[in-house]
CSV table of C-alpha atoms and ligand atoms in Angstrom, one decimal:
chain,number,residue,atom,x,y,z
A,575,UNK,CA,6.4,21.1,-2.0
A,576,UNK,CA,7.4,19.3,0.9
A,577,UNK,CA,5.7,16.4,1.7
A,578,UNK,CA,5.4,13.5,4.8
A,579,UNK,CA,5.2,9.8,3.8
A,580,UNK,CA,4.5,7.6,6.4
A,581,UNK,CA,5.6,4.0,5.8
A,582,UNK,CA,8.3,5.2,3.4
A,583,UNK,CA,10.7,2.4,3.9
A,584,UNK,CA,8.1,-0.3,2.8
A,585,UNK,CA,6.7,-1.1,-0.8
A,586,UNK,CA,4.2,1.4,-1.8
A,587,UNK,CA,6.0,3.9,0.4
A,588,UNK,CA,9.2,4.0,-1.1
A,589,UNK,CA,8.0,3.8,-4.6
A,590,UNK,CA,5.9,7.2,-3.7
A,591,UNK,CA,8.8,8.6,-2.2
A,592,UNK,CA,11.2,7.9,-5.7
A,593,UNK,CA,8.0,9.4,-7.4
A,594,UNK,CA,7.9,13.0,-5.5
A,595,UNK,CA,11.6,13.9,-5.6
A,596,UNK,CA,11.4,12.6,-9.2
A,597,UNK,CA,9.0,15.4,-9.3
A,598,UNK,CA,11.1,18.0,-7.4
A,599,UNK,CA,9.0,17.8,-3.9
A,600,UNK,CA,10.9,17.4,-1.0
A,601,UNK,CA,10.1,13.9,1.2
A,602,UNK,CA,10.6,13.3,4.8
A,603,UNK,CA,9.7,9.8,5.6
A,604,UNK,CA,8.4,8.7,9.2
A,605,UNK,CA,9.1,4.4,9.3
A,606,UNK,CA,9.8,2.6,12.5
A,607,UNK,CA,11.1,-0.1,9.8
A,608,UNK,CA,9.2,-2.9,11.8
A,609,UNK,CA,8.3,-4.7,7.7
A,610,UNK,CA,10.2,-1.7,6.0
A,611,UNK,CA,14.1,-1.2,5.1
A,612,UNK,CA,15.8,1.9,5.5
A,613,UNK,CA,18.2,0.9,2.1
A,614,UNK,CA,14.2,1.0,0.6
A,615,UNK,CA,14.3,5.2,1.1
A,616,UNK,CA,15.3,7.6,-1.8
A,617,UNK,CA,18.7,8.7,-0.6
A,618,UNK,CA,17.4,12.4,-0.9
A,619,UNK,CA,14.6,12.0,1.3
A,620,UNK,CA,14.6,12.6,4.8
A,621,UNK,CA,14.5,10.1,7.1
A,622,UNK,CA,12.6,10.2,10.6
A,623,UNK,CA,12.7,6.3,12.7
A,624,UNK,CA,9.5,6.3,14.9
A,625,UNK,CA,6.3,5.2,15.6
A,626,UNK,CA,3.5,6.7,13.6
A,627,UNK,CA,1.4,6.7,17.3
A,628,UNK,CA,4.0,9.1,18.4
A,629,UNK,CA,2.2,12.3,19.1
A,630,UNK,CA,5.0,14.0,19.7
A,631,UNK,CA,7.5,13.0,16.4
A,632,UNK,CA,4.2,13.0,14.2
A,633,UNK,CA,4.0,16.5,15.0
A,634,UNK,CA,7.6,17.2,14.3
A,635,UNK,CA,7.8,15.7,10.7
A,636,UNK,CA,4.4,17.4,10.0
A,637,UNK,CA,5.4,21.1,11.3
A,638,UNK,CA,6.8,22.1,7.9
A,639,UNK,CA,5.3,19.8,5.2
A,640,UNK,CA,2.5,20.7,2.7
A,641,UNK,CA,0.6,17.5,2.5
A,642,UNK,CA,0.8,14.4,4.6
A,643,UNK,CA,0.3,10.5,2.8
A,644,UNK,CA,-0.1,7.9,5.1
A,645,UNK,CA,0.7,4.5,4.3
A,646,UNK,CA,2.3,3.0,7.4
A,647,UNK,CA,0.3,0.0,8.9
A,648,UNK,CA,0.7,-3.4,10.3
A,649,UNK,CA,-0.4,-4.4,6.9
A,650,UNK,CA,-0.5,-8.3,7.1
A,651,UNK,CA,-4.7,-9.8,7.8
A,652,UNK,CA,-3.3,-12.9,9.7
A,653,UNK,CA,-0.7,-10.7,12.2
A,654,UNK,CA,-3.8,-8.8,12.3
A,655,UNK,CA,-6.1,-11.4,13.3
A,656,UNK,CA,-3.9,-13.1,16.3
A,657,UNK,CA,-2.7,-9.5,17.4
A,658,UNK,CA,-6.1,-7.5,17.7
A,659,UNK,CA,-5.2,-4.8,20.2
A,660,UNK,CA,-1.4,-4.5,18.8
A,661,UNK,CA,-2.1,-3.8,15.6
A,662,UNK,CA,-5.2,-1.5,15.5
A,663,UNK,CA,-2.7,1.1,17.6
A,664,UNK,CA,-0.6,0.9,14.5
A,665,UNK,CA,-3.4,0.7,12.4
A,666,UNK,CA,-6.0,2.9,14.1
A,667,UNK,CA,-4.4,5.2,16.5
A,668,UNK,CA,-1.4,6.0,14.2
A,669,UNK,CA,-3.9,6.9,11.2
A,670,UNK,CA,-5.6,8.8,14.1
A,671,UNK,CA,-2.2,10.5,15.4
A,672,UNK,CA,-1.6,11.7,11.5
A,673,UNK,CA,-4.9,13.0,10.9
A,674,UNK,CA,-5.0,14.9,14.1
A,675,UNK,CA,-1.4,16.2,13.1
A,676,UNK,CA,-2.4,17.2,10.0
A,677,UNK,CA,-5.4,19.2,11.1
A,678,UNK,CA,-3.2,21.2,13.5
A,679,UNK,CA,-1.2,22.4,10.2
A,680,UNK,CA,-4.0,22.2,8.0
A,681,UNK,CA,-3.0,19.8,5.8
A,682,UNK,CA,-4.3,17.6,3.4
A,683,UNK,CA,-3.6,14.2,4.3
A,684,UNK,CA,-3.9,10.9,1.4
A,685,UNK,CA,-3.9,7.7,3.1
A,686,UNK,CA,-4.1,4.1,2.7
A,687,UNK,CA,-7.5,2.0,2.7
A,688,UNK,CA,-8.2,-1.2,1.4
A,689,UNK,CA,-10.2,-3.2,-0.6
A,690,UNK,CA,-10.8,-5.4,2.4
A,691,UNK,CA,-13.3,-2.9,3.8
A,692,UNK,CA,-15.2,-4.7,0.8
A,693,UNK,CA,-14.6,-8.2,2.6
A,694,UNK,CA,-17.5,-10.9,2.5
A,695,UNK,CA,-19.3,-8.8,-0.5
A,696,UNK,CA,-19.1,-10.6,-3.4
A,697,UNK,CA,-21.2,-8.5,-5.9
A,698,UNK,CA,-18.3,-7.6,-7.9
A,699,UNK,CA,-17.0,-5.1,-9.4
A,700,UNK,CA,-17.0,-3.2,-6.0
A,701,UNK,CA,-17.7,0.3,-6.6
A,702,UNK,CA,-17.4,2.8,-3.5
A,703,UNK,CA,-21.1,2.8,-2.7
A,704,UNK,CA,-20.8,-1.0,-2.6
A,705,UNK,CA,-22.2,-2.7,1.0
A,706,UNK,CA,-19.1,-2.6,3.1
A,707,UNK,CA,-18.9,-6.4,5.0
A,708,UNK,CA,-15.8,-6.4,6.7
A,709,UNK,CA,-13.9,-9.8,7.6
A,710,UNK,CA,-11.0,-9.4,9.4
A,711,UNK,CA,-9.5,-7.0,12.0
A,712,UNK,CA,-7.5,-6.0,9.5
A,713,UNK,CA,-10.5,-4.6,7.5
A,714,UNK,CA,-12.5,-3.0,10.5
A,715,UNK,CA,-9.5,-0.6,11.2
A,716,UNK,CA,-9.1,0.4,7.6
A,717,UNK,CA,-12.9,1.1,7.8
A,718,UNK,CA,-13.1,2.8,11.0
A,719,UNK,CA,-9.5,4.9,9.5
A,720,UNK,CA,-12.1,5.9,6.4
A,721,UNK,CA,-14.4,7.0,9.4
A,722,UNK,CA,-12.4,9.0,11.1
A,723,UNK,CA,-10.6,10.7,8.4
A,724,UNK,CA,-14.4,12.2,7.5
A,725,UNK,CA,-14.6,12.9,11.1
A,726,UNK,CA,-11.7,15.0,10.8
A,727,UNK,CA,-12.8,16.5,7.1
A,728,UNK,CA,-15.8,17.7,9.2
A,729,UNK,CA,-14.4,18.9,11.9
A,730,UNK,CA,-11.3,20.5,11.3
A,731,UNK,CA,-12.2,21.7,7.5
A,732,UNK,CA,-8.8,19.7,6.1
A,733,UNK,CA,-9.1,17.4,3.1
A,734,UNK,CA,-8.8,13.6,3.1
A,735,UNK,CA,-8.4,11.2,0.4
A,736,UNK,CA,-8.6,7.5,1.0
A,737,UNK,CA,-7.6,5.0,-1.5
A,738,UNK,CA,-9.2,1.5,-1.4
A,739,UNK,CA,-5.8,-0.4,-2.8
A,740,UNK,CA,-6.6,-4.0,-4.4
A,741,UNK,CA,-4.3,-6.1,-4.6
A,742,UNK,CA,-0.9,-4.3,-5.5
A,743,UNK,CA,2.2,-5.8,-6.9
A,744,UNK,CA,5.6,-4.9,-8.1
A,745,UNK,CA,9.4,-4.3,-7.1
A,746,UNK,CA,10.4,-4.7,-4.3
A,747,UNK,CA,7.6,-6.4,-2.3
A,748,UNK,CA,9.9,-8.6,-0.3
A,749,UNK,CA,8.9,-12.4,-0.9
A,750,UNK,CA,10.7,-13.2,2.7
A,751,UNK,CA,8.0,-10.7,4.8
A,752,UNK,CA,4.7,-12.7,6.1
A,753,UNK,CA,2.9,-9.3,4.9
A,754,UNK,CA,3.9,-9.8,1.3
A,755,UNK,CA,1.5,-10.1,-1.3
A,756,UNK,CA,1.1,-14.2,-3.4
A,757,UNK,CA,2.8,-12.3,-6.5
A,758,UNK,CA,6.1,-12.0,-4.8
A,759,UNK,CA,6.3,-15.2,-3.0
A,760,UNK,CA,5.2,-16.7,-6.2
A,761,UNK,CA,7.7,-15.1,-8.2
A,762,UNK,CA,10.4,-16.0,-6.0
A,763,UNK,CA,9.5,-19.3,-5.4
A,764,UNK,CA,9.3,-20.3,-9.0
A,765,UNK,CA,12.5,-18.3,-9.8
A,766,UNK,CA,14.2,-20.8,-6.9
A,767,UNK,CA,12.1,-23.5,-8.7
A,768,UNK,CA,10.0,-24.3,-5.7
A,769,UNK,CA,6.8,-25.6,-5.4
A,770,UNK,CA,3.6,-22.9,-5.6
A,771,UNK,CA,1.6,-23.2,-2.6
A,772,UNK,CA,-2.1,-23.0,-3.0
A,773,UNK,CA,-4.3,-22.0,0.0
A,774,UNK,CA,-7.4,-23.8,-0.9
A,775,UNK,CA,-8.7,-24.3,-4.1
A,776,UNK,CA,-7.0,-21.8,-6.2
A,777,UNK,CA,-10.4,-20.3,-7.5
A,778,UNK,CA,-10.0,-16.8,-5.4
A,779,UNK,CA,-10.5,-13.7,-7.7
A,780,UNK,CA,-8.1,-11.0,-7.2
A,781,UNK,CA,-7.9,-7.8,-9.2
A,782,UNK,CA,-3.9,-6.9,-9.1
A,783,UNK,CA,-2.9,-3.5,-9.7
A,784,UNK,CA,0.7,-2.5,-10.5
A,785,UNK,CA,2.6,0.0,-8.3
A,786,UNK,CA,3.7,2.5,-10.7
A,787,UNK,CA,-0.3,3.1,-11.0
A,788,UNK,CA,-1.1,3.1,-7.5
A,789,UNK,CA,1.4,6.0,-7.1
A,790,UNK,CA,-0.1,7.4,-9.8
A,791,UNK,CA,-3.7,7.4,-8.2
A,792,UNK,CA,-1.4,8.2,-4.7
A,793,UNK,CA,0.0,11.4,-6.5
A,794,UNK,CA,-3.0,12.8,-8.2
A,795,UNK,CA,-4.9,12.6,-5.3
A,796,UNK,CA,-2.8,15.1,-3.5
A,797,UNK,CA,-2.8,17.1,-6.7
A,798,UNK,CA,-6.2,16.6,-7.7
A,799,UNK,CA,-7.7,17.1,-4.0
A,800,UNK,CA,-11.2,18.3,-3.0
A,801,UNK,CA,-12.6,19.8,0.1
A,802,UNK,CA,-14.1,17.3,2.7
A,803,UNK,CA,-13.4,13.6,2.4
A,804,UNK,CA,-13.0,11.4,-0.4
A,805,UNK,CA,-12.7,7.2,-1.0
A,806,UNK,CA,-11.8,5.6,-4.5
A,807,UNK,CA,-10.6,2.5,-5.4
A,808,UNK,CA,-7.3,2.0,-6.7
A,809,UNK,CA,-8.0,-1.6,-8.9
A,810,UNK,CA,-7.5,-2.4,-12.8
A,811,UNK,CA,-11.0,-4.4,-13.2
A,812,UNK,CA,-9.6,-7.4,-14.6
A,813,UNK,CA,-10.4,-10.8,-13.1
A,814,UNK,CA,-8.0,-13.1,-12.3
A,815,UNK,CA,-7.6,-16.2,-10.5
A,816,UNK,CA,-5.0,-17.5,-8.1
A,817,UNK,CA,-4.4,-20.4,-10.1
A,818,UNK,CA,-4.5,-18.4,-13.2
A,819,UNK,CA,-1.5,-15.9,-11.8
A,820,UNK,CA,0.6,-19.2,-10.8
A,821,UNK,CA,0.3,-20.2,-15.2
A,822,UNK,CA,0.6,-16.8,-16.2
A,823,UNK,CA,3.8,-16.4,-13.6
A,824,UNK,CA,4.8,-19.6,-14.7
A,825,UNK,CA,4.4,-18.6,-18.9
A,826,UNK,CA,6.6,-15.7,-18.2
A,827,UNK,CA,9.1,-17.5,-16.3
A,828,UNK,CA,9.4,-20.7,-19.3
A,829,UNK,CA,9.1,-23.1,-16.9
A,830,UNK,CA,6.1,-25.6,-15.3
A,831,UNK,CA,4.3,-24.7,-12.1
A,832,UNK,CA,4.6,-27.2,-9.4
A,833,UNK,CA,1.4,-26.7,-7.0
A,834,UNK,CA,1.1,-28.2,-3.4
A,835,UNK,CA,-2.4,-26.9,-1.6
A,836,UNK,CA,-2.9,-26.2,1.8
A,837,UNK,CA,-6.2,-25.2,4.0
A,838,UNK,CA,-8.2,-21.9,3.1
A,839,UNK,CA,-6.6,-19.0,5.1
A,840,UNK,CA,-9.3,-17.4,7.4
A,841,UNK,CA,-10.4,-14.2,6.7
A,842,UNK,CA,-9.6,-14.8,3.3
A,843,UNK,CA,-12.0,-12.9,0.8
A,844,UNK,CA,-13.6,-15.3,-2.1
A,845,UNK,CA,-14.0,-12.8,-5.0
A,846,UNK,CA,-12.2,-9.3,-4.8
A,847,UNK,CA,-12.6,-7.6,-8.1
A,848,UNK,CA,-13.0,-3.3,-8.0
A,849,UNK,CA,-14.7,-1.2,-10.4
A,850,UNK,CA,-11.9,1.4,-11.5
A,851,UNK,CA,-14.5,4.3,-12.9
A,852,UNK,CA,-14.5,7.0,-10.1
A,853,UNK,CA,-10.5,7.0,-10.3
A,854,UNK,CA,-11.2,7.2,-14.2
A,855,UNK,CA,-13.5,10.0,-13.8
A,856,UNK,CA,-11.8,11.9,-10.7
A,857,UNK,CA,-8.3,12.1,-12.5
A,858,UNK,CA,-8.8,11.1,-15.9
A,859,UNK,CA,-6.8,8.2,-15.8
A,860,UNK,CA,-7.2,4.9,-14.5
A,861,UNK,CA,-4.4,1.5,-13.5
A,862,UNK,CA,-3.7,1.1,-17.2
A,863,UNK,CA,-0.7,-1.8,-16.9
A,864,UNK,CA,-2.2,-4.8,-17.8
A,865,UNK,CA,-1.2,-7.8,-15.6
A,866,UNK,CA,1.1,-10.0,-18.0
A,867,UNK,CA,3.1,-6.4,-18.8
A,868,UNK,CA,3.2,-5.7,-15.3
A,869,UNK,CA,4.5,-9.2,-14.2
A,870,UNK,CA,7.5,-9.1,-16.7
A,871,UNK,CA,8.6,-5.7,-15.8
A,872,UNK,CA,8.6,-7.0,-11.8
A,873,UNK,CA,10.5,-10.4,-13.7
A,874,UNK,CA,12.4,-8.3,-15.7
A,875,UNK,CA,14.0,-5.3,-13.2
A,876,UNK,CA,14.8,-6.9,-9.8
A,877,UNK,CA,18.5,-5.8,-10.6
A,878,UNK,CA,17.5,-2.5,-11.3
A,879,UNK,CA,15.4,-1.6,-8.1
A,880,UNK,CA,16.6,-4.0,-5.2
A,881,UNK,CA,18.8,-1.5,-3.1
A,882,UNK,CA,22.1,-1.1,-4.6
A,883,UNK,CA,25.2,-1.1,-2.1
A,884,UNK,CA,26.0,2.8,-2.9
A,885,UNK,CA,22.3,3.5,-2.0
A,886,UNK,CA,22.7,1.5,1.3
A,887,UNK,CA,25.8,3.5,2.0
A,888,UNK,CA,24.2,7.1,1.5
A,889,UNK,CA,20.9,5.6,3.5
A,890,UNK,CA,23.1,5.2,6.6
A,891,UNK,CA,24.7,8.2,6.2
A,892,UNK,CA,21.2,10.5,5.9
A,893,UNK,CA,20.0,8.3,8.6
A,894,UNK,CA,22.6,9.5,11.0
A,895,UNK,CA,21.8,13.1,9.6
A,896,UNK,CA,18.3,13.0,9.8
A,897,UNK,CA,15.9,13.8,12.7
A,898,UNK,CA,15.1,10.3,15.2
B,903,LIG,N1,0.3,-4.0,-0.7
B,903,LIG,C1,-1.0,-4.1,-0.9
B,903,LIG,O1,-1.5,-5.0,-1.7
B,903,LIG,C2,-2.0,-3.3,-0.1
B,903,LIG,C3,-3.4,-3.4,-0.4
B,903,LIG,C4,-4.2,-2.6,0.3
B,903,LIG,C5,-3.8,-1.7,1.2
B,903,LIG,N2,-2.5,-1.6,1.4
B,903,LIG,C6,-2.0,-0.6,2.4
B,903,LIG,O2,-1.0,0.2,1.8
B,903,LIG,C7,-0.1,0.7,2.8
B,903,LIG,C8,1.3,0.3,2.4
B,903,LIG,O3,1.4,-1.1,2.2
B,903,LIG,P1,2.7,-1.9,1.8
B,903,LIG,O4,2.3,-3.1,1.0
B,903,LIG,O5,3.7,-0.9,1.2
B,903,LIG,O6,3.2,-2.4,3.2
B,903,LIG,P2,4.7,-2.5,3.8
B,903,LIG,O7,4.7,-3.4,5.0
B,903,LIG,O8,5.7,-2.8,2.7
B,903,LIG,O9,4.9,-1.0,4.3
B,903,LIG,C9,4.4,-0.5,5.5
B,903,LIG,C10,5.5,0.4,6.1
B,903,LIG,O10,5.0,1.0,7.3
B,903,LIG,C11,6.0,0.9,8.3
B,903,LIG,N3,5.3,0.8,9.6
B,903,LIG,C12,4.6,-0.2,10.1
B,903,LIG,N4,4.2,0.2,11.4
B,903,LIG,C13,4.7,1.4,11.6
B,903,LIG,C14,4.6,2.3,12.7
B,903,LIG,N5,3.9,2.0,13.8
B,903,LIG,N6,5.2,3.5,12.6
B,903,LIG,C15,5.9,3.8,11.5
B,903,LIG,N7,6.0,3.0,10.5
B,903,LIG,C16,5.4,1.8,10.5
B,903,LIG,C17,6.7,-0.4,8.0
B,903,LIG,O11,8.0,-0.5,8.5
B,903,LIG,C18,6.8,-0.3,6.4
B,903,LIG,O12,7.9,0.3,6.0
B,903,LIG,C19,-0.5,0.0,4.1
B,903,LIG,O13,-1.3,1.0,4.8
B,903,LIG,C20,-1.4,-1.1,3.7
B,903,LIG,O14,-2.3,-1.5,4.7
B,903,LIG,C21,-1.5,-2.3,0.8
């Protein structure tokens, strides 16, 4: 099979794109690289630089594929918040611009949601049919992206999967980007034996969900596929606090956690914890790395997944090759 993957050059992305030509599928990947890194794509994949609200090169890395997955987005909540009408182009319009692709060819098309569409609802676990409440821009255009991929289910007869991603964590989430998630900048903070920074009081509830499972949901949701349009959460379950990560970070590490606190972010969500069952039920299997094995392995295998100079090489030579 031949598939798109939008955002292909960033964390989830490359990891799905390792994942398919593992498989034997062929990948073209469509990244402007504005968070991502072309040394990030699988040296066999193709790789297409430009905007996802291109109508024009959307159509052109979609005219031969067999399924699209969507995961390019301005994905930080504060660039999100200062930068409204910016970002909900990416956001919006370029979800929008893939869908409306995808429907020409008739396509199935997996994108990326968000447990933020959950926002100030605090009955956890969140299951799908939980009250969406919405608290940052960020949020609305995942939601209104969940809207219009139905829209286009309806319309145009193609099916769309949505996953609602918790928070996800694992190699090569770049601790320098503003759009990484605490686990990196944690990690790389207390390997550098920095201070932790706290953004208020530490008791925020995060359910974190390793990488490797979230391409597995990302996978057998293009396998597994139904007609119309589909949303299910991508989450473990398990609890955990902010200040709980920083000791368990720190346990794995062998050495002390040094915490400095700073004001509550806004738009920051209180208690985000998902209820994993539909993905259980859909595809038989649910996230099923626990968060202390998950953490070691990120600890553990920097070396073995941060972009090796012979990859880099081969990147810039496809890159030249490949459509632009
Ligand atoms: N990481 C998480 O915890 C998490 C949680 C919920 C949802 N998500 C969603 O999952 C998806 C992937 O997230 P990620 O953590 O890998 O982020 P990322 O920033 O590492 O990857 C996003 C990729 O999209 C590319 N991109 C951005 N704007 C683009 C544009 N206009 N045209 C083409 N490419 C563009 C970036 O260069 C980058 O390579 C995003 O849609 C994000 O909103 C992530």
């Amino acid at each position: 099979m031949r598939y798109l993957v939008t955002g292909g050059c960033g964390f989830i992305g490359s990891h799905l794109a390792e994942r398919l030509i593992s498989l034997g599928h062929h990948v073209c990947i469509l990244d402007d690289l504005s968070s991502g890194h072309a040394a990030n794509a699988p040296c066999e994949a193709e790789l297409v630089i430009g905007d996802v609200t291109e109508e024009a090169k959307v159509r052109a890395a979609t005219d031969d594929v067999d399924g699209c997955f969507h995961l390019a987005a301005a994905a930080s909540v504060a660039r999100c918040n200062s930068e409204a009408i910016a970002t909900n182009r990416v956001n919006l319009v370029g979800t929008l611009t893939v869908l409306a692709a995808a429907a020409r060819r008739n396509v199935p098309v997996v994108y990326a949601s968000s447990a933020a569409v959950y926002g100030a609802n605090a009955a956890v676990p969140l299951g799908e049919t939980s009250e969406l409440r919405p608290l940052s821009v960020y949020a609305a255009d995942k939601l209104a992206c969940e809207l219009h991929a139905g829209v286009t289910s309806h319309l145009h007869g193609i099916p769309t999967v949505g996953l609602r991603f918790f928070n996800v964590y694992g190699p090569r989430q770049d601790p320098a980007s503003p759009y990484s998630g605490v686990i990196s900048i944690f990690a790389d903070r207390l390997a550098k034996r920095q201070e932790l920074t706290i953004f208020g009081d530490g008791g925020q509830v995060r359910d974190f969900v390793f990488v490797g499972d979230v391409v597995d949901a990302l996978v057998a949701s293009m396998a597994h596929r139904r007609s119309g349009a589909f949303v299910c959460n991508v989450c473990t379950g398990e609890a955990t606090t902010i200040l709980g990560l920083a000791n368990i970070l720190a346990d794995i590490v062998g050495a002390p956690a040094r915490l400095a606190y700073g004001p509550p972010r806004a738009g920051d969500v209180r208690v985000s914890v998902g209820d994993p069952r539909r993905l259980a039920k859909v595809y038989g299997r649910a996230p099923a790395t626990g968060l202390r094995a998950g953490l070691t392995a990120l600890l553990h295998e920097d070396a073995e997944t941060s972009p090796a100079p012979a990859r880099a090489q081969r990147m810039t030579a496809s890159l030249t090759a490949g459509r632009t």
